[in-house]
């Protein structure tokens, strides 16, 4: 069983960790791009027929036009399949997620000037959004809520879900129920790159969407990347990751448990502890060993921590903060004596969890903020999925004759300076009677 590596935090060790993490990016898997491109081209050319053949090949199930979409009867059966107590928890989580995202809504606005100028911004929801929900190693109803609810709050007219079926041609009951609770309009039983292609280009049955969101495996990620431009995407997501900043006041058992909460996702998931206390580093490593003996996904956890698990010991809290900002983790927990003093100095993180009782799974399932977050260092320039992902913003410009007259020479000069005489002319012709 691999032991969590404890390393001195130096410029070299930080660079080594960063190189390992960035090496997990979907952009680094070019050997799969040709396969993905072939799937996309096939679906684009043959529509439903290609989807049915690819589903038989990859998901080992037989589908038809009559069974591709989840029926009302299947939705009803899914509720009966789940524990009512779990369904109620999904409803509670949905309410929290909806409440949080309603605070993100932005309105159109207009300003007017006394000189006859009118400027503004028109906010318009996209018409159709597509949400991809994985169905491989595990089923994630939480991801359904995190994708669909912001779109619903934004006012998207039609929200569809694509999720891989099992060999019997059934979608997971948890996915179906979460989709129904969140307000999705349609659920289609299709997975992998073929699902992304179907939503990007449309088929006889599956509608073309304006934007695709949601996590998936490497084939899904590469398909989203390849279809960007034909349709919008949220991001090209990589494996999950967690980073914890902890000092001597932290509980090592809590820290270990939180690190492993992400390591169990995937062999390529990353779990990193940054601490200025060598004793805490040793204690956390010991607790990780104990937990691994108890947890059912120990094989995945061991692969994760062997390849992408690190405990770094720095000299000061400043060193830890600098390293955290360089790594730009998807999830960042701050377990220090004064986490609210550390938080303002964090520039790069997808989601920030403060204190001993703000464990990362709280954000995954229940608190309300979105758990679809930037990975692989993209928290330097990306934000969590939210309402803004499902709206477009159009500028509004209106000038009266007097307002344009007062600035027309400035505009003409600017255009002529750039060598664009037709630009200048489109202003000048409006005042030919004044020459």
Coordinates of C-alpha atoms in Angstrom, one line a residue:
X1 CA 0.0 0.0 0.0
X2 CA 1.5 3.3 -1.0
X3 CA 2.2 5.9 1.7
X4 CA 1.3 9.5 1.1
X5 CA 4.5 11.3 0.2
X6 CA 5.7 14.0 2.6
X7 CA 8.0 16.5 0.9
X8 CA 9.6 19.8 1.8
X9 CA 7.9 22.7 0.0
X10 CA 10.5 24.2 -2.3
X11 CA 10.3 25.8 -5.6
X12 CA 11.4 22.5 -7.2
X13 CA 9.0 20.3 -5.4
X14 CA 6.1 22.7 -6.2
X15 CA 7.1 22.6 -9.8
X16 CA 7.2 18.8 -9.8
X17 CA 3.7 18.6 -8.3
X18 CA 2.4 21.2 -10.8
X19 CA 3.8 19.3 -13.7
X20 CA 2.3 16.1 -12.5
X21 CA -1.1 17.7 -12.1
X22 CA -1.1 19.5 -15.4
X23 CA -0.1 16.3 -17.1
X24 CA -3.6 15.0 -16.4
X25 CA -5.3 17.5 -18.7
X26 CA -7.5 16.2 -21.4
X27 CA -5.4 18.2 -23.8
X28 CA -2.6 15.7 -23.1
X29 CA -4.4 12.7 -24.6
X30 CA -4.0 13.4 -28.3
X31 CA -3.9 9.7 -29.1
X32 CA -7.7 9.5 -28.5
X33 CA -8.5 12.6 -30.6
X34 CA -8.7 10.7 -33.9
X35 CA -11.2 8.1 -32.4
X36 CA -13.3 10.9 -31.0
X37 CA -13.3 12.8 -34.3
X38 CA -14.4 9.7 -36.1
X39 CA -17.4 9.3 -33.7
X40 CA -18.4 12.9 -34.1
X41 CA -18.2 12.7 -37.9
X42 CA -20.3 9.5 -37.9
X43 CA -23.0 11.0 -35.7
X44 CA -23.0 14.2 -37.7
X45 CA -23.4 12.2 -41.0
X46 CA -25.8 9.5 -39.9
X47 CA -27.7 10.9 -36.9
X48 CA -29.8 8.4 -34.9
X49 CA -28.5 5.4 -36.8
X50 CA -24.9 6.1 -35.8
X51 CA -26.0 6.7 -32.2
X52 CA -27.8 3.4 -32.0
X53 CA -24.8 1.5 -33.4
X54 CA -22.3 3.3 -31.1
X55 CA -24.5 2.6 -28.1
X56 CA -24.6 -1.1 -29.0
X57 CA -20.8 -1.0 -29.4
X58 CA -19.8 0.9 -26.2
X59 CA -22.7 0.5 -23.8
X60 CA -23.8 -3.0 -25.0
X61 CA -27.5 -2.0 -25.4
X62 CA -30.0 -2.0 -28.2
X63 CA -31.9 1.3 -28.6
X64 CA -34.4 2.6 -31.1
X65 CA -36.3 5.8 -31.8
X66 CA -39.0 4.5 -29.4
X67 CA -36.6 3.8 -26.5
X68 CA -33.9 6.5 -26.9
X69 CA -35.8 9.0 -24.8
X70 CA -36.7 8.2 -21.2
X71 CA -40.5 7.9 -21.0
X72 CA -43.0 9.2 -18.4
X73 CA -43.4 5.6 -17.3
X74 CA -39.7 5.2 -16.8
X75 CA -39.6 8.4 -14.7
X76 CA -42.4 7.0 -12.5
X77 CA -40.6 3.7 -12.1
X78 CA -37.4 5.4 -11.1
X79 CA -39.1 7.1 -8.2
X80 CA -40.3 3.7 -7.0
X81 CA -36.9 2.3 -7.3
X82 CA -35.3 4.8 -4.9
X83 CA -35.5 5.1 -1.1
X84 CA -38.1 7.9 -0.4
X85 CA -35.7 9.3 2.2
X86 CA -33.0 9.7 -0.4
X87 CA -35.5 11.4 -2.8
X88 CA -36.4 13.9 -0.1
X89 CA -32.7 14.7 0.4
X90 CA -32.4 15.3 -3.3
X91 CA -35.3 17.8 -3.0
X92 CA -33.6 19.6 -0.1
X93 CA -30.4 19.8 -2.0
X94 CA -32.2 21.1 -5.1
X95 CA -33.8 23.8 -3.0
X96 CA -30.5 25.0 -1.6
X97 CA -28.9 25.0 -5.1
X98 CA -31.8 26.9 -6.5
X99 CA -31.7 29.5 -3.7
X100 CA -28.0 30.0 -4.2
X101 CA -28.1 30.4 -7.9
X102 CA -31.1 32.7 -7.9
X103 CA -28.8 35.3 -6.3
X104 CA -26.6 35.2 -9.4
X105 CA -29.4 36.4 -11.8
X106 CA -28.5 39.6 -13.6
X107 CA -31.0 41.9 -15.2
X108 CA -31.0 43.8 -18.4
X109 CA -30.3 47.5 -17.9
X110 CA -30.6 50.8 -19.8
X111 CA -29.1 54.2 -19.1
X112 CA -30.0 57.4 -20.9
X113 CA -28.2 60.7 -21.3
X114 CA -29.6 64.2 -21.7
X115 CA -27.8 64.5 -25.0
X116 CA -30.0 61.7 -26.5
X117 CA -27.7 58.7 -25.9
X118 CA -29.2 55.4 -24.8
X119 CA -26.8 52.6 -23.7
X120 CA -27.6 49.3 -22.1
X121 CA -27.3 45.5 -21.9
X122 CA -29.9 42.9 -22.8
X123 CA -29.6 39.6 -21.0
X124 CA -31.2 36.7 -22.9
X125 CA -31.2 33.0 -21.8
X126 CA -29.9 30.5 -24.4
X127 CA -32.8 28.6 -26.0
X128 CA -31.6 25.0 -25.5
X129 CA -29.0 23.6 -23.1
X130 CA -27.6 20.1 -23.0
X131 CA -26.4 18.4 -19.9
X132 CA -24.1 15.4 -19.9
X133 CA -24.4 13.1 -16.9
X134 CA -21.8 10.3 -16.5
X135 CA -22.9 6.7 -15.8
X136 CA -19.6 4.8 -15.6
X137 CA -17.8 4.1 -12.4
X138 CA -20.5 5.8 -10.4
X139 CA -23.9 7.6 -10.9
X140 CA -24.0 11.3 -9.9
X141 CA -27.5 12.7 -9.3
X142 CA -25.8 15.7 -7.7
X143 CA -24.2 16.6 -11.1
X144 CA -27.7 16.6 -12.6
X145 CA -28.9 19.2 -10.0
X146 CA -25.7 21.3 -10.5
X147 CA -26.2 21.5 -14.3
X148 CA -29.9 21.7 -14.7
X149 CA -30.9 24.1 -11.9
X150 CA -28.7 27.1 -13.0
X151 CA -30.0 26.7 -16.5
X152 CA -33.6 26.6 -15.2
X153 CA -32.9 29.7 -13.0
X154 CA -31.4 31.5 -16.0
X155 CA -34.7 30.9 -18.0
X156 CA -33.5 28.3 -20.5
X157 CA -36.5 27.2 -22.5
X158 CA -35.5 23.6 -23.2
X159 CA -33.1 21.6 -21.1
X160 CA -32.1 18.1 -22.2
X161 CA -29.9 15.5 -20.5
X162 CA -27.8 12.8 -22.1
X163 CA -26.7 9.9 -19.9
X164 CA -25.3 6.4 -20.8
X165 CA -27.7 3.5 -20.3
X166 CA -26.9 0.1 -18.9
X167 CA -26.8 -3.1 -21.0
X168 CA -30.6 -3.4 -20.6
X169 CA -31.1 0.1 -22.1
X170 CA -32.1 1.7 -18.8
X171 CA -30.8 5.0 -17.4
X172 CA -29.9 5.2 -13.7
X173 CA -32.9 5.8 -11.5
X174 CA -31.0 8.5 -9.5
X175 CA -30.2 10.4 -12.6
X176 CA -33.8 10.3 -13.8
X177 CA -35.3 11.4 -10.5
X178 CA -32.7 14.2 -10.0
X179 CA -33.5 15.4 -13.6
X180 CA -37.2 15.4 -12.9
X181 CA -36.8 17.3 -9.6
X182 CA -34.4 19.8 -11.2
X183 CA -36.8 20.5 -14.1
X184 CA -35.1 18.9 -17.1
X185 CA -37.4 18.6 -20.1
X186 CA -36.0 15.5 -21.8
X187 CA -33.6 12.7 -20.9
X188 CA -31.9 10.7 -23.6
X189 CA -30.1 7.4 -23.1
X190 CA -26.8 8.0 -24.8
X191 CA -23.3 8.3 -23.5
X192 CA -19.7 9.1 -24.4
X193 CA -18.5 11.1 -27.4
X194 CA -21.6 10.1 -29.3
X195 CA -23.8 11.9 -26.8
X196 CA -21.8 15.1 -27.2
X197 CA -21.9 14.9 -31.0
X198 CA -25.6 14.3 -30.9
X199 CA -26.3 17.3 -28.8
X200 CA -23.8 19.5 -30.8
X201 CA -25.2 18.7 -34.2
X202 CA -28.6 17.3 -33.5
X203 CA -30.1 14.0 -34.8
X204 CA -33.6 13.0 -35.9
X205 CA -34.5 12.5 -32.3
X206 CA -32.0 14.5 -30.2
X207 CA -32.2 18.3 -30.6
X208 CA -29.2 20.5 -31.3
X209 CA -28.3 22.5 -28.3
X210 CA -26.7 25.9 -27.8
X211 CA -24.4 24.8 -24.9
X212 CA -23.2 21.6 -23.4
X213 CA -22.3 21.4 -19.8
X214 CA -21.3 18.6 -17.4
X215 CA -18.4 16.3 -16.6
X216 CA -17.4 13.1 -18.3
X217 CA -14.5 10.8 -19.1
X218 CA -11.6 11.6 -21.4
X219 CA -13.7 10.8 -24.6
X220 CA -16.5 13.2 -23.4
X221 CA -13.9 15.9 -22.6
X222 CA -12.2 15.6 -26.0
X223 CA -15.6 15.5 -27.7
X224 CA -16.6 18.7 -26.0
X225 CA -13.3 20.3 -27.0
X226 CA -13.8 19.2 -30.6
X227 CA -17.4 20.5 -30.8
X228 CA -16.6 23.9 -29.2
X229 CA -17.6 26.5 -31.8
X230 CA -20.4 24.5 -33.2
X231 CA -21.9 24.7 -29.7
X232 CA -20.9 26.3 -26.5
X233 CA -19.3 24.3 -23.6
X234 CA -18.7 25.0 -20.0
X235 CA -15.0 23.8 -20.0
X236 CA -12.8 20.9 -20.9
X237 CA -12.7 19.3 -17.4
X238 CA -10.0 17.2 -16.0
X239 CA -9.9 14.8 -13.1
X240 CA -11.0 16.0 -9.6
X241 CA -8.7 17.5 -7.2
X242 CA -8.5 18.8 -3.6
X243 CA -5.9 21.0 -1.8
X244 CA -6.0 21.6 1.9
X245 CA -4.1 24.3 3.8
X246 CA -3.8 23.3 7.4
X247 CA -1.8 24.5 10.4
X248 CA -1.1 22.9 13.8
X249 CA -4.7 23.6 15.0
X250 CA -6.2 21.3 12.3
X251 CA -7.6 17.9 13.2
X252 CA -5.5 15.3 11.2
X253 CA -8.4 12.9 11.0
X254 CA -10.6 15.5 9.3
X255 CA -7.8 16.5 6.9
X256 CA -7.1 12.8 5.9
X257 CA -10.8 12.1 5.4
X258 CA -11.3 15.2 3.2
X259 CA -8.2 14.3 1.1
X260 CA -9.5 10.8 0.5
X261 CA -13.0 12.2 -0.4
X262 CA -11.5 13.2 -3.7
X263 CA -8.9 10.5 -4.2
X264 CA -11.8 7.9 -4.3
X265 CA -13.2 9.6 -7.5
X266 CA -10.7 8.4 -10.0
X267 CA -7.1 7.0 -10.2
X268 CA -6.1 10.3 -11.7
X269 CA -7.7 12.4 -9.0
X270 CA -5.3 14.6 -6.9
X271 CA -5.1 15.2 -3.2
X272 CA -2.6 17.6 -1.7
X273 CA -2.0 18.9 1.8
X274 CA 0.0 22.1 2.4
X275 CA 1.0 22.6 6.1
X276 CA 3.6 24.4 8.1
X277 CA 3.6 21.8 10.8
X278 CA 5.7 18.6 10.3
X279 CA 3.8 16.8 13.1
X280 CA 0.5 17.4 11.4
X281 CA 2.0 16.0 8.1
X282 CA 3.0 12.8 9.8
X283 CA -0.4 12.5 11.6
X284 CA -2.3 13.0 8.4
X285 CA -0.3 10.4 6.6
X286 CA -1.0 7.9 9.4
X287 CA -4.7 8.6 9.4
X288 CA -4.8 8.1 5.6
X289 CA -3.3 4.7 6.1
X290 CA -6.0 3.8 8.6
X291 CA -8.8 5.0 6.4
X292 CA -7.6 3.2 3.3
X293 CA -7.9 -0.1 5.2
X294 CA -11.6 0.7 5.8
X295 CA -12.8 2.3 2.6
X296 CA -14.3 0.2 -0.2
X297 CA -12.7 2.0 -3.1
X298 CA -9.2 1.5 -1.8
X299 CA -7.7 0.4 -5.1
X300 CA -8.7 3.6 -6.8
X301 CA -7.6 5.6 -3.7
X302 CA -4.2 3.9 -3.7
X303 CA -3.6 4.7 -7.4
X304 CA -4.6 8.3 -6.9
X305 CA -2.3 9.0 -3.9
X306 CA 0.6 7.1 -5.4
X307 CA 0.5 9.2 -8.5
X308 CA -1.0 12.5 -7.5
X309 CA -1.0 12.6 -3.7
X310 CA 1.4 15.0 -1.9
X311 CA 1.9 16.4 1.6
X312 CA 4.1 19.5 1.4
X313 CA 5.6 21.0 4.5
X314 CA 6.4 24.7 4.2
X315 CA 8.2 27.2 6.5
X316 CA 5.4 29.8 6.8
X317 CA 1.7 30.3 6.0
X318 CA 2.8 32.7 3.3
X319 CA 4.6 29.8 1.6
X320 CA 1.5 27.7 1.7
X321 CA -0.7 30.5 0.2
X322 CA 1.8 31.1 -2.6
X323 CA 1.8 27.4 -3.4
X324 CA -2.0 27.2 -3.3
X325 CA -2.3 30.1 -5.7
X326 CA 0.2 28.5 -8.1
X327 CA -1.6 25.1 -8.1
X328 CA -5.1 26.8 -8.5
X329 CA -7.0 23.8 -7.2
X330 CA -10.6 22.9 -8.0
X331 CA -11.4 22.5 -4.3
X332 CA -9.5 24.4 -1.6
X333 CA -10.1 23.8 2.1
X334 CA -8.5 26.1 4.7
X335 CA -8.2 24.5 8.1
X336 CA -6.2 27.1 10.1
X337 CA -6.7 29.0 13.3
X338 CA -8.1 32.0 11.3
X339 CA -9.3 30.7 7.9
X340 CA -11.1 34.0 7.2
X341 CA -7.8 35.8 7.4
X342 CA -6.2 33.4 4.9
X343 CA -9.2 33.4 2.4
X344 CA -8.8 37.0 1.1
X345 CA -5.3 36.1 0.0
X346 CA -6.4 33.2 -2.2
X347 CA -6.6 34.3 -5.8
X348 CA -7.0 31.0 -7.6
X349 CA -9.4 28.3 -6.5
X350 CA -12.7 26.9 -7.8
X351 CA -14.4 26.6 -4.4
X352 CA -13.1 27.6 -1.0
X353 CA -14.2 25.8 2.1
X354 CA -13.4 27.5 5.4
X355 CA -13.0 25.8 8.8
X356 CA -13.1 22.4 10.3
X357 CA -16.8 21.8 9.5
X358 CA -16.9 22.9 5.9
X359 CA -15.8 19.6 4.4
X360 CA -15.6 19.4 0.6
X361 CA -18.6 17.0 0.2
X362 CA -20.8 19.7 1.7
X363 CA -20.3 21.6 -1.5
X364 CA -20.6 18.5 -3.6
X365 CA -24.1 17.7 -2.5
X366 CA -25.9 20.2 -0.4
X367 CA -24.8 23.7 0.5
X368 CA -25.9 25.3 -2.8
X369 CA -22.8 26.6 -4.6
X370 CA -22.1 24.7 -7.8
X371 CA -19.7 21.7 -7.7
X372 CA -18.9 21.9 -11.4
X373 CA -15.6 23.7 -11.0
X374 CA -12.4 24.6 -13.0
X375 CA -9.7 21.9 -12.9
X376 CA -6.1 21.5 -13.9
X377 CA -5.1 25.0 -12.9
X378 CA -7.8 26.7 -14.9
X379 CA -9.1 28.4 -11.7
X380 CA -6.6 31.0 -12.7
X381 CA -9.1 32.2 -15.3
X382 CA -12.3 30.1 -15.1
X383 CA -15.2 30.3 -12.6
X384 CA -17.7 27.7 -11.3
X385 CA -20.7 26.8 -13.4
X386 CA -23.5 29.3 -12.7
X387 CA -26.4 31.2 -14.1
X388 CA -24.2 33.3 -16.3
X389 CA -23.2 30.2 -18.3
X390 CA -26.7 30.0 -19.6
X391 CA -27.3 33.5 -20.7
X392 CA -26.0 35.8 -23.5
X393 CA -25.5 39.5 -23.1
X394 CA -26.1 41.9 -26.0
X395 CA -25.0 45.5 -25.9
X396 CA -27.6 48.2 -26.6
X397 CA -26.6 51.5 -28.3
X398 CA -28.8 54.3 -29.5
X399 CA -27.7 57.9 -30.3
X400 CA -29.9 60.8 -31.4
X401 CA -28.7 63.0 -34.3
X402 CA -27.5 65.7 -31.9
X403 CA -25.6 63.1 -29.8
X404 CA -23.8 61.7 -32.8
X405 CA -23.1 65.1 -34.3
X406 CA -21.2 66.1 -31.1
X407 CA -18.7 63.2 -31.5
X408 CA -18.8 62.4 -35.3
X409 CA -15.4 63.9 -36.1
X410 CA -13.8 62.0 -33.2
X411 CA -15.2 58.7 -34.7
X412 CA -14.2 59.6 -38.2
X413 CA -10.6 60.4 -37.0
X414 CA -10.4 57.1 -35.2
X415 CA -11.6 55.1 -38.2
X416 CA -9.3 56.9 -40.6
X417 CA -6.3 56.3 -38.3
X418 CA -7.0 52.6 -38.6
X419 CA -7.3 52.9 -42.3
X420 CA -11.0 52.0 -42.4
X421 CA -12.4 54.7 -44.6
X422 CA -15.8 53.0 -45.0
X423 CA -16.2 53.1 -41.3
X424 CA -15.5 56.8 -41.3
X425 CA -17.9 57.2 -44.3
X426 CA -20.8 55.6 -42.5
X427 CA -20.6 58.3 -39.9
X428 CA -19.8 61.2 -42.3
X429 CA -22.7 60.6 -44.7
X430 CA -25.1 61.4 -41.9
X431 CA -23.9 65.0 -41.7
X432 CA -23.3 65.8 -45.4
X433 CA -25.8 68.6 -45.2
X434 CA -23.7 70.3 -42.5
X435 CA -20.5 70.4 -44.6

